């Protein structure tokens, strides 16, 4: 029998661990516009958890904060400013 010495070895890929988008000192609040605006797309949509790389609890707090800021007109509901070129 001719078996290889190491059957099922994974290739070692180096990867850089990304920093979490929300640090422990940051408060998720509707008044914290610099934090909230990072989780909104250019169209004004709330980005998903996978894109944001946040936990479920953080995503819920972000969503509530964004909705409160929209109601208080700190953030737009839609951002559809189309640039017309002639």
PDB file of N, CA, C and O in Angstrom:
ATOM      1  N   UNK A   1       0.836  -1.190   0.000  1.00  0.00           N
ATOM      2  CA  UNK A   1       0.000   0.000   0.000  1.00  0.00           C
ATOM      3  C   UNK A   1       0.875   1.246   0.000  1.00  0.00           C
ATOM      4  O   UNK A   1       1.837   1.334   0.747  1.00  0.00           O
ATOM      5  N   UNK A   2       0.449   2.197  -0.793  1.00  0.00           N
ATOM      6  CA  UNK A   2       1.241   3.413  -0.946  1.00  0.00           C
ATOM      7  C   UNK A   2       0.411   4.609  -0.477  1.00  0.00           C
ATOM      8  O   UNK A   2      -0.254   5.248  -1.255  1.00  0.00           O
ATOM      9  N   UNK A   3       0.458   4.885   0.832  1.00  0.00           N
ATOM     10  CA  UNK A   3      -0.309   5.996   1.386  1.00  0.00           C
ATOM     11  C   UNK A   3       0.622   7.166   1.675  1.00  0.00           C
ATOM     12  O   UNK A   3       1.768   6.964   2.058  1.00  0.00           O
ATOM     13  N   UNK A   4       0.086   8.340   1.508  1.00  0.00           N
ATOM     14  CA  UNK A   4       0.908   9.512   1.813  1.00  0.00           C
ATOM     15  C   UNK A   4       0.973   9.714   3.320  1.00  0.00           C
ATOM     16  O   UNK A   4       0.105   9.290   4.068  1.00  0.00           O
ATOM     17  N   UNK A   5       2.003  10.392   3.757  1.00  0.00           N
ATOM     18  CA  UNK A   5       2.214  10.593   5.187  1.00  0.00           C
ATOM     19  C   UNK A   5       1.177  11.539   5.790  1.00  0.00           C
ATOM     20  O   UNK A   5       0.722  11.359   6.900  1.00  0.00           O
ATOM     21  N   UNK A   6       0.833  12.598   5.062  1.00  0.00           N
ATOM     22  CA  UNK A   6      -0.094  13.612   5.594  1.00  0.00           C
ATOM     23  C   UNK A   6      -1.322  13.722   4.708  1.00  0.00           C
ATOM     24  O   UNK A   6      -1.361  14.550   3.816  1.00  0.00           O
ATOM     25  N   UNK A   7      -2.347  12.920   4.943  1.00  0.00           N
ATOM     26  CA  UNK A   7      -3.525  13.009   4.084  1.00  0.00           C
ATOM     27  C   UNK A   7      -4.413  14.171   4.487  1.00  0.00           C
ATOM     28  O   UNK A   7      -4.578  14.372   4.724  1.00  0.00           O
ATOM     29  N   UNK A   8      -5.030  14.936   4.344  1.00  0.00           N
ATOM     30  CA  UNK A   8      -5.951  15.972   4.836  1.00  0.00           C
ATOM     31  C   UNK A   8      -5.256  17.083   5.610  1.00  0.00           C
ATOM     32  O   UNK A   8      -5.640  17.365   6.722  1.00  0.00           O
ATOM     33  N   UNK A   9      -4.223  17.639   5.069  1.00  0.00           N
ATOM     34  CA  UNK A   9      -3.640  18.819   5.735  1.00  0.00           C
ATOM     35  C   UNK A   9      -4.176  20.068   5.067  1.00  0.00           C
ATOM     36  O   UNK A   9      -4.279  20.127   3.835  1.00  0.00           O
ATOM     37  N   UNK A  10      -4.497  21.013   5.878  1.00  0.00           N
ATOM     38  CA  UNK A  10      -5.013  22.271   5.345  1.00  0.00           C
ATOM     39  C   UNK A  10      -3.850  23.174   4.977  1.00  0.00           C
ATOM     40  O   UNK A  10      -2.810  23.171   5.635  1.00  0.00           O
ATOM     41  N   UNK A  11      -4.048  23.945   3.943  1.00  0.00           N
ATOM     42  CA  UNK A  11      -3.016  24.910   3.597  1.00  0.00           C
ATOM     43  C   UNK A  11      -3.092  26.068   4.584  1.00  0.00           C
ATOM     44  O   UNK A  11      -4.177  26.561   4.905  1.00  0.00           O
ATOM     45  N   UNK A  12      -1.962  26.488   5.049  1.00  0.00           N
ATOM     46  CA  UNK A  12      -1.940  27.557   6.043  1.00  0.00           C
ATOM     47  C   UNK A  12      -1.996  28.898   5.324  1.00  0.00           C
ATOM     48  O   UNK A  12      -1.045  29.315   4.677  1.00  0.00           O
ATOM     49  N   UNK A  13      -3.144  29.525   5.435  1.00  0.00           N
ATOM     50  CA  UNK A  13      -3.321  30.836   4.831  1.00  0.00           C
ATOM     51  C   UNK A  13      -3.200  31.887   5.918  1.00  0.00           C
ATOM     52  O   UNK A  13      -3.827  31.782   6.963  1.00  0.00           O
ATOM     53  N   UNK A  14      -2.414  32.890   5.651  1.00  0.00           N
ATOM     54  CA  UNK A  14      -2.291  33.959   6.639  1.00  0.00           C
ATOM     55  C   UNK A  14      -3.407  34.971   6.401  1.00  0.00           C
ATOM     56  O   UNK A  14      -3.716  35.322   5.267  1.00  0.00           O
ATOM     57  N   UNK A  15      -4.009  35.414   7.464  1.00  0.00           N
ATOM     58  CA  UNK A  15      -5.058  36.414   7.336  1.00  0.00           C
ATOM     59  C   UNK A  15      -4.886  37.437   8.448  1.00  0.00           C
ATOM     60  O   UNK A  15      -4.406  37.126   9.525  1.00  0.00           O
ATOM     61  N   UNK A  16      -5.263  38.657   8.133  1.00  0.00           N
ATOM     62  CA  UNK A  16      -5.162  39.731   9.096  1.00  0.00           C
ATOM     63  C   UNK A  16      -6.489  39.878   9.807  1.00  0.00           C
ATOM     64  O   UNK A  16      -7.522  40.026   9.161  1.00  0.00           O
ATOM     65  N   UNK A  17      -6.483  39.815  11.091  1.00  0.00           N
ATOM     66  CA  UNK A  17      -7.713  39.934  11.861  1.00  0.00           C
ATOM     67  C   UNK A  17      -8.194  41.374  11.809  1.00  0.00           C
ATOM     68  O   UNK A  17      -7.449  42.290  12.140  1.00  0.00           O
ATOM     69  N   UNK A  18      -9.439  41.566  11.380  1.00  0.00           N
ATOM     70  CA  UNK A  18      -9.982  42.917  11.249  1.00  0.00           C
ATOM     71  C   UNK A  18     -10.416  43.436  12.604  1.00  0.00           C
ATOM     72  O   UNK A  18     -10.913  42.695  13.441  1.00  0.00           O
ATOM     73  N   UNK A  19     -10.239  44.713  12.801  1.00  0.00           N
ATOM     74  CA  UNK A  19     -10.658  45.330  14.042  1.00  0.00           C
ATOM     75  C   UNK A  19     -12.177  45.411  14.092  1.00  0.00           C
ATOM     76  O   UNK A  19     -12.826  45.619  13.063  1.00  0.00           O
ATOM     77  N   UNK A  20     -12.772  45.251  15.256  1.00  0.00           N
ATOM     78  CA  UNK A  20     -14.232  45.370  15.337  1.00  0.00           C
ATOM     79  C   UNK A  20     -14.657  46.810  15.067  1.00  0.00           C
ATOM     80  O   UNK A  20     -13.991  47.751  15.504  1.00  0.00           O
ATOM     81  N   UNK A  21     -15.771  46.997  14.342  1.00  0.00           N
ATOM     82  CA  UNK A  21     -16.197  48.359  13.996  1.00  0.00           C
ATOM     83  C   UNK A  21     -16.686  49.162  15.201  1.00  0.00           C
ATOM     84  O   UNK A  21     -16.625  50.378  15.196  1.00  0.00           O
ATOM     85  N   UNK A  22     -17.170  48.485  16.228  1.00  0.00           N
ATOM     86  CA  UNK A  22     -17.641  49.171  17.430  1.00  0.00           C
ATOM     87  C   UNK A  22     -16.713  48.797  18.574  1.00  0.00           C
ATOM     88  O   UNK A  22     -16.601  47.631  18.940  1.00  0.00           O
ATOM     89  N   UNK A  23     -16.030  49.782  19.113  1.00  0.00           N
ATOM     90  CA  UNK A  23     -15.131  49.532  20.230  1.00  0.00           C
ATOM     91  C   UNK A  23     -15.924  49.493  21.530  1.00  0.00           C
ATOM     92  O   UNK A  23     -17.085  49.887  21.584  1.00  0.00           O
ATOM     93  N   UNK A  24     -15.295  49.033  22.586  1.00  0.00           N
ATOM     94  CA  UNK A  24     -16.008  48.854  23.852  1.00  0.00           C
ATOM     95  C   UNK A  24     -16.456  50.185  24.446  1.00  0.00           C
ATOM     96  O   UNK A  24     -17.448  50.245  25.157  1.00  0.00           O
ATOM     97  N   UNK A  25     -15.749  51.275  24.151  1.00  0.00           N
ATOM     98  CA  UNK A  25     -16.114  52.573  24.715  1.00  0.00           C
ATOM     99  C   UNK A  25     -17.220  53.295  23.960  1.00  0.00           C
ATOM    100  O   UNK A  25     -17.813  54.244  24.475  1.00  0.00           O
ATOM    101  N   UNK A  26     -17.497  52.879  22.723  1.00  0.00           N
ATOM    102  CA  UNK A  26     -18.506  53.549  21.902  1.00  0.00           C
ATOM    103  C   UNK A  26     -19.913  53.215  22.390  1.00  0.00           C
ATOM    104  O   UNK A  26     -20.230  52.059  22.645  1.00  0.00           O
ATOM    105  N   UNK A  27     -20.735  54.261  22.504  1.00  0.00           N
ATOM    106  CA  UNK A  27     -22.139  54.050  22.854  1.00  0.00           C
ATOM    107  C   UNK A  27     -22.969  54.105  21.583  1.00  0.00           C
ATOM    108  O   UNK A  27     -22.839  55.040  20.801  1.00  0.00           O
ATOM    109  N   UNK A  28     -23.815  53.102  21.392  1.00  0.00           N
ATOM    110  CA  UNK A  28     -24.704  53.074  20.230  1.00  0.00           C
ATOM    111  C   UNK A  28     -25.926  53.898  20.600  1.00  0.00           C
ATOM    112  O   UNK A  28     -26.781  53.447  21.354  1.00  0.00           O
ATOM    113  N   UNK A  29     -25.998  55.103  20.063  1.00  0.00           N
ATOM    114  CA  UNK A  29     -27.049  56.039  20.428  1.00  0.00           C
ATOM    115  C   UNK A  29     -27.426  56.839  19.195  1.00  0.00           C
ATOM    116  O   UNK A  29     -26.604  57.026  18.295  1.00  0.00           O
ATOM    117  N   UNK A  30     -28.646  57.330  19.134  1.00  0.00           N
ATOM    118  CA  UNK A  30     -29.088  58.090  17.963  1.00  0.00           C
ATOM    119  C   UNK A  30     -28.349  59.423  17.833  1.00  0.00           C
ATOM    120  O   UNK A  30     -28.302  60.009  16.761  1.00  0.00           O
ATOM    121  N   UNK A  31     -27.741  59.903  18.905  1.00  0.00           N
ATOM    122  CA  UNK A  31     -26.999  61.168  18.845  1.00  0.00           C
ATOM    123  C   UNK A  31     -25.573  60.990  18.348  1.00  0.00           C
ATOM    124  O   UNK A  31     -24.934  61.950  17.949  1.00  0.00           O
ATOM    125  N   UNK A  32     -25.074  59.757  18.376  1.00  0.00           N
ATOM    126  CA  UNK A  32     -23.702  59.476  17.955  1.00  0.00           C
ATOM    127  C   UNK A  32     -23.673  59.293  16.432  1.00  0.00           C
ATOM    128  O   UNK A  32     -23.590  58.189  15.918  1.00  0.00           O
ATOM    129  N   UNK A  33     -23.710  60.411  15.710  1.00  0.00           N
ATOM    130  CA  UNK A  33     -23.843  60.372  14.249  1.00  0.00           C
ATOM    131  C   UNK A  33     -22.602  59.815  13.562  1.00  0.00           C
ATOM    132  O   UNK A  33     -22.708  59.173  12.523  1.00  0.00           O
ATOM    133  N   UNK A  34     -21.425  60.053  14.120  1.00  0.00           N
ATOM    134  CA  UNK A  34     -20.214  59.548  13.482  1.00  0.00           C
ATOM    135  C   UNK A  34     -20.186  58.021  13.484  1.00  0.00           C
ATOM    136  O   UNK A  34     -19.697  57.393  12.539  1.00  0.00           O
ATOM    137  N   UNK A  35     -20.747  57.422  14.518  1.00  0.00           N
ATOM    138  CA  UNK A  35     -20.802  55.961  14.587  1.00  0.00           C
ATOM    139  C   UNK A  35     -21.912  55.414  13.694  1.00  0.00           C
ATOM    140  O   UNK A  35     -21.696  54.480  12.918  1.00  0.00           O
ATOM    141  N   UNK A  36     -23.090  56.018  13.774  1.00  0.00           N
ATOM    142  CA  UNK A  36     -24.250  55.509  13.034  1.00  0.00           C
ATOM    143  C   UNK A  36     -24.046  55.610  11.522  1.00  0.00           C
ATOM    144  O   UNK A  36     -24.415  54.709  10.776  1.00  0.00           O
ATOM    145  N   UNK A  37     -23.430  56.687  11.074  1.00  0.00           N
ATOM    146  CA  UNK A  37     -23.295  56.893   9.628  1.00  0.00           C
ATOM    147  C   UNK A  37     -22.376  55.863   8.972  1.00  0.00           C
ATOM    148  O   UNK A  37     -22.415  55.684   7.764  1.00  0.00           O
ATOM    149  N   UNK A  38     -21.577  55.148   9.749  1.00  0.00           N
ATOM    150  CA  UNK A  38     -20.722  54.090   9.189  1.00  0.00           C
ATOM    151  C   UNK A  38     -21.530  52.874   8.759  1.00  0.00           C
ATOM    152  O   UNK A  38     -21.066  52.074   7.959  1.00  0.00           O
ATOM    153  N   UNK A  39     -22.742  52.708   9.305  1.00  0.00           N
ATOM    154  CA  UNK A  39     -23.540  51.516   9.057  1.00  0.00           C
ATOM    155  C   UNK A  39     -24.674  51.774   8.078  1.00  0.00           C
ATOM    156  O   UNK A  39     -25.626  51.000   8.019  1.00  0.00           O
ATOM    157  N   UNK A  40     -24.586  52.860   7.305  1.00  0.00           N
ATOM    158  CA  UNK A  40     -25.605  53.208   6.323  1.00  0.00           C
ATOM    159  C   UNK A  40     -24.947  53.264   4.949  1.00  0.00           C
ATOM    160  O   UNK A  40     -23.858  53.814   4.811  1.00  0.00           O
ATOM    161  N   UNK A  41     -25.624  52.704   3.946  1.00  0.00           N
ATOM    162  CA  UNK A  41     -25.082  52.735   2.590  1.00  0.00           C
ATOM    163  C   UNK A  41     -25.256  54.128   1.988  1.00  0.00           C
ATOM    164  O   UNK A  41     -25.868  55.012   2.597  1.00  0.00           O
ATOM    165  N   UNK A  42     -24.733  54.302   0.793  1.00  0.00           N
ATOM    166  CA  UNK A  42     -24.843  55.602   0.122  1.00  0.00           C
ATOM    167  C   UNK A  42     -26.284  55.942  -0.232  1.00  0.00           C
ATOM    168  O   UNK A  42     -26.647  57.101  -0.310  1.00  0.00           O
ATOM    169  N   UNK A  43     -27.118  54.911  -0.420  1.00  0.00           N
ATOM    170  CA  UNK A  43     -28.533  55.145  -0.723  1.00  0.00           C
ATOM    171  C   UNK A  43     -29.333  55.449   0.536  1.00  0.00           C
ATOM    172  O   UNK A  43     -30.495  55.812   0.442  1.00  0.00           O
ATOM    173  N   UNK A  44     -28.738  55.263   1.707  1.00  0.00           N
ATOM    174  CA  UNK A  44     -29.443  55.515   2.957  1.00  0.00           C
ATOM    175  C   UNK A  44     -30.010  54.263   3.589  1.00  0.00           C
ATOM    176  O   UNK A  44     -30.781  54.342   4.533  1.00  0.00           O
ATOM    177  N   UNK A  45     -29.616  53.095   3.092  1.00  0.00           N
ATOM    178  CA  UNK A  45     -30.117  51.836   3.631  1.00  0.00           C
ATOM    179  C   UNK A  45     -29.223  51.363   4.784  1.00  0.00           C
ATOM    180  O   UNK A  45     -28.027  51.625   4.792  1.00  0.00           O
ATOM    181  N   UNK A  46     -29.823  50.631   5.713  1.00  0.00           N
ATOM    182  CA  UNK A  46     -29.066  50.048   6.818  1.00  0.00           C
ATOM    183  C   UNK A  46     -28.341  48.814   6.288  1.00  0.00           C
ATOM    184  O   UNK A  46     -28.956  47.928   5.698  1.00  0.00           O
ATOM    185  N   UNK A  47     -27.039  48.753   6.502  1.00  0.00           N
ATOM    186  CA  UNK A  47     -26.249  47.627   6.016  1.00  0.00           C
ATOM    187  C   UNK A  47     -26.490  46.395   6.888  1.00  0.00           C
ATOM    188  O   UNK A  47     -26.838  46.503   8.067  1.00  0.00           O
ATOM    189  N   UNK A  48     -26.276  45.225   6.297  1.00  0.00           N
ATOM    190  CA  UNK A  48     -26.541  43.972   7.005  1.00  0.00           C
ATOM    191  C   UNK A  48     -25.442  43.668   8.021  1.00  0.00           C
ATOM    192  O   UNK A  48     -24.385  44.275   8.027  1.00  0.00           O
ATOM    193  N   UNK A  49     -25.721  42.693   8.851  1.00  0.00           N
ATOM    194  CA  UNK A  49     -24.785  42.296   9.896  1.00  0.00           C
ATOM    195  C   UNK A  49     -23.501  41.744   9.327  1.00  0.00           C
ATOM    196  O   UNK A  49     -22.417  41.967   9.855  1.00  0.00           O
ATOM    197  N   UNK A  50     -23.600  40.993   8.249  1.00  0.00           N
ATOM    198  CA  UNK A  50     -22.405  40.414   7.626  1.00  0.00           C
ATOM    199  C   UNK A  50     -21.473  41.487   7.100  1.00  0.00           C
ATOM    200  O   UNK A  50     -20.269  41.384   7.205  1.00  0.00           O
ATOM    201  N   UNK A  51     -22.059  42.508   6.516  1.00  0.00           N
ATOM    202  CA  UNK A  51     -21.254  43.606   5.970  1.00  0.00           C
ATOM    203  C   UNK A  51     -20.641  44.419   7.112  1.00  0.00           C
ATOM    204  O   UNK A  51     -19.469  44.795   7.063  1.00  0.00           O
ATOM    205  N   UNK A  52     -21.439  44.664   8.151  1.00  0.00           N
ATOM    206  CA  UNK A  52     -20.978  45.473   9.280  1.00  0.00           C
ATOM    207  C   UNK A  52     -19.991  44.742  10.168  1.00  0.00           C
ATOM    208  O   UNK A  52     -19.191  45.374  10.855  1.00  0.00           O
ATOM    209  N   UNK A  53     -20.067  43.410  10.196  1.00  0.00           N
ATOM    210  CA  UNK A  53     -19.260  42.581  11.102  1.00  0.00           C
ATOM    211  C   UNK A  53     -19.498  42.948  12.558  1.00  0.00           C
ATOM    212  O   UNK A  53     -18.560  43.243  13.298  1.00  0.00           O
ATOM    213  N   UNK A  54     -20.758  42.974  12.946  1.00  0.00           N
ATOM    214  CA  UNK A  54     -21.122  43.250  14.330  1.00  0.00           C
ATOM    215  C   UNK A  54     -21.953  42.086  14.858  1.00  0.00           C
ATOM    216  O   UNK A  54     -22.431  41.249  14.096  1.00  0.00           O
ATOM    217  N   UNK A  55     -22.133  42.050  16.168  1.00  0.00           N
ATOM    218  CA  UNK A  55     -22.940  40.988  16.773  1.00  0.00           C
ATOM    219  C   UNK A  55     -24.423  41.291  16.569  1.00  0.00           C
ATOM    220  O   UNK A  55     -24.798  42.396  16.184  1.00  0.00           O
ATOM    221  N   UNK A  56     -25.259  40.302  16.874  1.00  0.00           N
ATOM    222  CA  UNK A  56     -26.705  40.459  16.703  1.00  0.00           C
ATOM    223  C   UNK A  56     -27.238  41.558  17.614  1.00  0.00           C
ATOM    224  O   UNK A  56     -28.057  42.376  17.201  1.00  0.00           O
ATOM    225  N   UNK A  57     -26.755  41.583  18.843  1.00  0.00           N
ATOM    226  CA  UNK A  57     -27.202  42.593  19.802  1.00  0.00           C
ATOM    227  C   UNK A  57     -26.803  43.993  19.339  1.00  0.00           C
ATOM    228  O   UNK A  57     -27.602  44.936  19.405  1.00  0.00           O
ATOM    229  N   UNK A  58     -25.575  44.130  18.827  1.00  0.00           N
ATOM    230  CA  UNK A  58     -25.119  45.429  18.337  1.00  0.00           C
ATOM    231  C   UNK A  58     -25.921  45.861  17.120  1.00  0.00           C
ATOM    232  O   UNK A  58     -26.265  47.037  16.981  1.00  0.00           O
ATOM    233  N   UNK A  59     -26.230  44.916  16.222  1.00  0.00           N
ATOM    234  CA  UNK A  59     -26.995  45.253  15.023  1.00  0.00           C
ATOM    235  C   UNK A  59     -28.390  45.747  15.380  1.00  0.00           C
ATOM    236  O   UNK A  59     -28.900  46.678  14.774  1.00  0.00           O
ATOM    237  N   UNK A  60     -29.015  45.116  16.374  1.00  0.00           N
ATOM    238  CA  UNK A  60     -30.334  45.569  16.808  1.00  0.00           C
ATOM    239  C   UNK A  60     -30.277  46.985  17.359  1.00  0.00           C
ATOM    240  O   UNK A  60     -31.134  47.819  17.059  1.00  0.00           O
ATOM    241  N   UNK A  61     -29.255  47.269  18.182  1.00  0.00           N
ATOM    242  CA  UNK A  61     -29.106  48.609  18.750  1.00  0.00           C
ATOM    243  C   UNK A  61     -28.830  49.645  17.657  1.00  0.00           C
ATOM    244  O   UNK A  61     -29.334  50.765  17.703  1.00  0.00           O
ATOM    245  N   UNK A  62     -28.015  49.269  16.663  1.00  0.00           N
ATOM    246  CA  UNK A  62     -27.715  50.171  15.542  1.00  0.00           C
ATOM    247  C   UNK A  62     -28.989  50.493  14.773  1.00  0.00           C
ATOM    248  O   UNK A  62     -29.262  51.650  14.436  1.00  0.00           O
ATOM    249  N   UNK A  63     -29.793  49.466  14.492  1.00  0.00           N
ATOM    250  CA  UNK A  63     -31.035  49.648  13.742  1.00  0.00           C
ATOM    251  C   UNK A  63     -31.993  50.573  14.474  1.00  0.00           C
ATOM    252  O   UNK A  63     -32.581  51.477  13.869  1.00  0.00           O
ATOM    253  N   UNK A  64     -32.134  50.369  15.782  1.00  0.00           N
ATOM    254  CA  UNK A  64     -33.023  51.224  16.575  1.00  0.00           C
ATOM    255  C   UNK A  64     -32.513  52.662  16.577  1.00  0.00           C
ATOM    256  O   UNK A  64     -33.291  53.609  16.410  1.00  0.00           O
ATOM    257  N   UNK A  65     -31.195  52.825  16.726  1.00  0.00           N
ATOM    258  CA  UNK A  65     -30.606  54.172  16.757  1.00  0.00           C
ATOM    259  C   UNK A  65     -30.785  54.879  15.415  1.00  0.00           C
ATOM    260  O   UNK A  65     -31.103  56.075  15.378  1.00  0.00           O
ATOM    261  N   UNK A  66     -30.619  54.158  14.306  1.00  0.00           N
ATOM    262  CA  UNK A  66     -30.788  54.753  12.978  1.00  0.00           C
ATOM    263  C   UNK A  66     -32.243  55.178  12.770  1.00  0.00           C
ATOM    264  O   UNK A  66     -32.522  56.272  12.266  1.00  0.00           O
ATOM    265  N   UNK A  67     -33.171  54.336  13.184  1.00  0.00           N
ATOM    266  CA  UNK A  67     -34.588  54.664  13.024  1.00  0.00           C
ATOM    267  C   UNK A  67     -34.988  55.868  13.874  1.00  0.00           C
ATOM    268  O   UNK A  67     -35.767  56.715  13.426  1.00  0.00           O
ATOM    269  N   UNK A  68     -34.449  55.963  15.091  1.00  0.00           N
ATOM    270  CA  UNK A  68     -34.721  57.126  15.932  1.00  0.00           C
ATOM    271  C   UNK A  68     -34.152  58.392  15.310  1.00  0.00           C
ATOM    272  O   UNK A  68     -34.793  59.445  15.304  1.00  0.00           O
ATOM    273  N   UNK A  69     -32.936  58.295  14.759  1.00  0.00           N
ATOM    274  CA  UNK A  69     -32.313  59.462  14.128  1.00  0.00           C
ATOM    275  C   UNK A  69     -33.081  59.890  12.887  1.00  0.00           C
ATOM    276  O   UNK A  69     -33.187  61.085  12.609  1.00  0.00           O
ATOM    277  N   UNK A  70     -33.655  58.936  12.155  1.00  0.00           N
ATOM    278  CA  UNK A  70     -34.468  59.280  10.988  1.00  0.00           C
ATOM    279  C   UNK A  70     -35.742  60.001  11.401  1.00  0.00           C
ATOM    280  O   UNK A  70     -36.147  60.970  10.756  1.00  0.00           O
ATOM    281  N   UNK A  71     -36.383  59.523  12.458  1.00  0.00           N
ATOM    282  CA  UNK A  71     -37.626  60.149  12.924  1.00  0.00           C
ATOM    283  C   UNK A  71     -37.363  61.575  13.395  1.00  0.00           C
ATOM    284  O   UNK A  71     -38.159  62.485  13.147  1.00  0.00           O
ATOM    285  N   UNK A  72     -36.234  61.792  14.053  1.00  0.00           N
ATOM    286  CA  UNK A  72     -35.884  63.132  14.528  1.00  0.00           C
ATOM    287  C   UNK A  72     -35.221  63.978  13.440  1.00  0.00           C
ATOM    288  O   UNK A  72     -34.701  65.045  13.725  1.00  0.00           O
ATOM    289  N   UNK A  73     -35.248  63.476  12.213  1.00  0.00           N
ATOM    290  CA  UNK A  73     -34.682  64.118  11.014  1.00  0.00           C
ATOM    291  C   UNK A  73     -33.208  64.473  11.168  1.00  0.00           C
ATOM    292  O   UNK A  73     -32.743  65.475  10.643  1.00  0.00           O
ATOM    293  N   UNK A  74     -32.472  63.633  11.873  1.00  0.00           N
ATOM    294  CA  UNK A  74     -31.018  63.761  11.912  1.00  0.00           C
ATOM    295  C   UNK A  74     -30.389  63.023  10.734  1.00  0.00           C
ATOM    296  O   UNK A  74     -29.305  63.366  10.287  1.00  0.00           O
ATOM    297  N   UNK A  75     -31.107  62.006  10.250  1.00  0.00           N
ATOM    298  CA  UNK A  75     -30.682  61.236   9.078  1.00  0.00           C
ATOM    299  C   UNK A  75     -31.824  61.216   8.061  1.00  0.00           C
ATOM    300  O   UNK A  75     -32.987  61.217   8.454  1.00  0.00           O
ATOM    301  N   UNK A  76     -31.504  61.179   6.772  1.00  0.00           N
ATOM    302  CA  UNK A  76     -32.577  61.072   5.777  1.00  0.00           C
ATOM    303  C   UNK A  76     -33.098  59.638   5.674  1.00  0.00           C
ATOM    304  O   UNK A  76     -32.364  58.681   5.914  1.00  0.00           O
ATOM    305  N   UNK A  77     -34.383  59.500   5.343  1.00  0.00           N
ATOM    306  CA  UNK A  77     -34.933  58.170   5.098  1.00  0.00           C
ATOM    307  C   UNK A  77     -34.391  57.617   3.787  1.00  0.00           C
ATOM    308  O   UNK A  77     -34.053  56.456   3.696  1.00  0.00           O
ATOM    309  N   UNK A  78     -34.323  58.453   2.783  1.00  0.00           N
ATOM    310  CA  UNK A  78     -33.774  58.077   1.484  1.00  0.00           C
ATOM    311  C   UNK A  78     -32.706  59.074   1.104  1.00  0.00           C
ATOM    312  O   UNK A  78     -32.774  60.251   1.458  1.00  0.00           O
ATOM    313  N   UNK A  79     -31.719  58.588   0.380  1.00  0.00           N
ATOM    314  CA  UNK A  79     -30.681  59.476  -0.124  1.00  0.00           C
ATOM    315  C   UNK A  79     -30.557  59.231  -1.618  1.00  0.00           C
ATOM    316  O   UNK A  79     -29.633  58.590  -2.084  1.00  0.00           O
ATOM    317  N   UNK A  80     -31.536  59.720  -2.363  1.00  0.00           N
ATOM    318  CA  UNK A  80     -31.542  59.476  -3.804  1.00  0.00           C
ATOM    319  C   UNK A  80     -31.292  60.771  -4.573  1.00  0.00           C
ATOM    320  O   UNK A  80     -32.076  61.179  -5.409  1.00  0.00           O
ATOM    321  N   UNK A  81     -30.185  61.407  -4.282  1.00  0.00           N
ATOM    322  CA  UNK A  81     -29.799  62.609  -5.022  1.00  0.00           C
ATOM    323  C   UNK A  81     -29.082  62.166  -6.285  1.00  0.00           C
ATOM    324  O   UNK A  81     -27.922  61.772  -6.255  1.00  0.00           O
ATOM    325  N   UNK A  82     -29.799  62.174  -7.390  1.00  0.00           N
ATOM    326  CA  UNK A  82     -29.214  61.726  -8.644  1.00  0.00           C
ATOM    327  C   UNK A  82     -28.513  62.884  -9.322  1.00  0.00           C
ATOM    328  O   UNK A  82     -29.032  64.000  -9.403  1.00  0.00           O
ATOM    329  N   UNK A  83     -27.327  62.610  -9.807  1.00  0.00           N
ATOM    330  CA  UNK A  83     -26.546  63.625 -10.509  1.00  0.00           C
ATOM    331  C   UNK A  83     -26.932  63.579 -11.992  1.00  0.00           C
ATOM    332  O   UNK A  83     -26.803  62.554 -12.662  1.00  0.00           O
ATOM    333  N   UNK A  84     -27.446  64.704 -12.488  1.00  0.00           N
ATOM    334  CA  UNK A  84     -27.825  64.765 -13.894  1.00  0.00           C
ATOM    335  C   UNK A  84     -26.678  65.353 -14.692  1.00  0.00           C
ATOM    336  O   UNK A  84     -26.157  66.410 -14.360  1.00  0.00           O
ATOM    337  N   UNK A  85     -26.281  64.616 -15.729  1.00  0.00           N
ATOM    338  CA  UNK A  85     -25.201  65.089 -16.602  1.00  0.00           C
ATOM    339  C   UNK A  85     -25.778  65.353 -17.976  1.00  0.00           C
ATOM    340  O   UNK A  85     -26.579  64.602 -18.486  1.00  0.00           O
ATOM    341  N   UNK A  86     -25.324  66.457 -18.574  1.00  0.00           N
ATOM    342  CA  UNK A  86     -25.795  66.786 -19.922  1.00  0.00           C
ATOM    343  C   UNK A  86     -24.640  66.878 -20.873  1.00  0.00           C
ATOM    344  O   UNK A  86     -23.581  67.271 -20.570  1.00  0.00           O
TER     345      UNK A  86
END
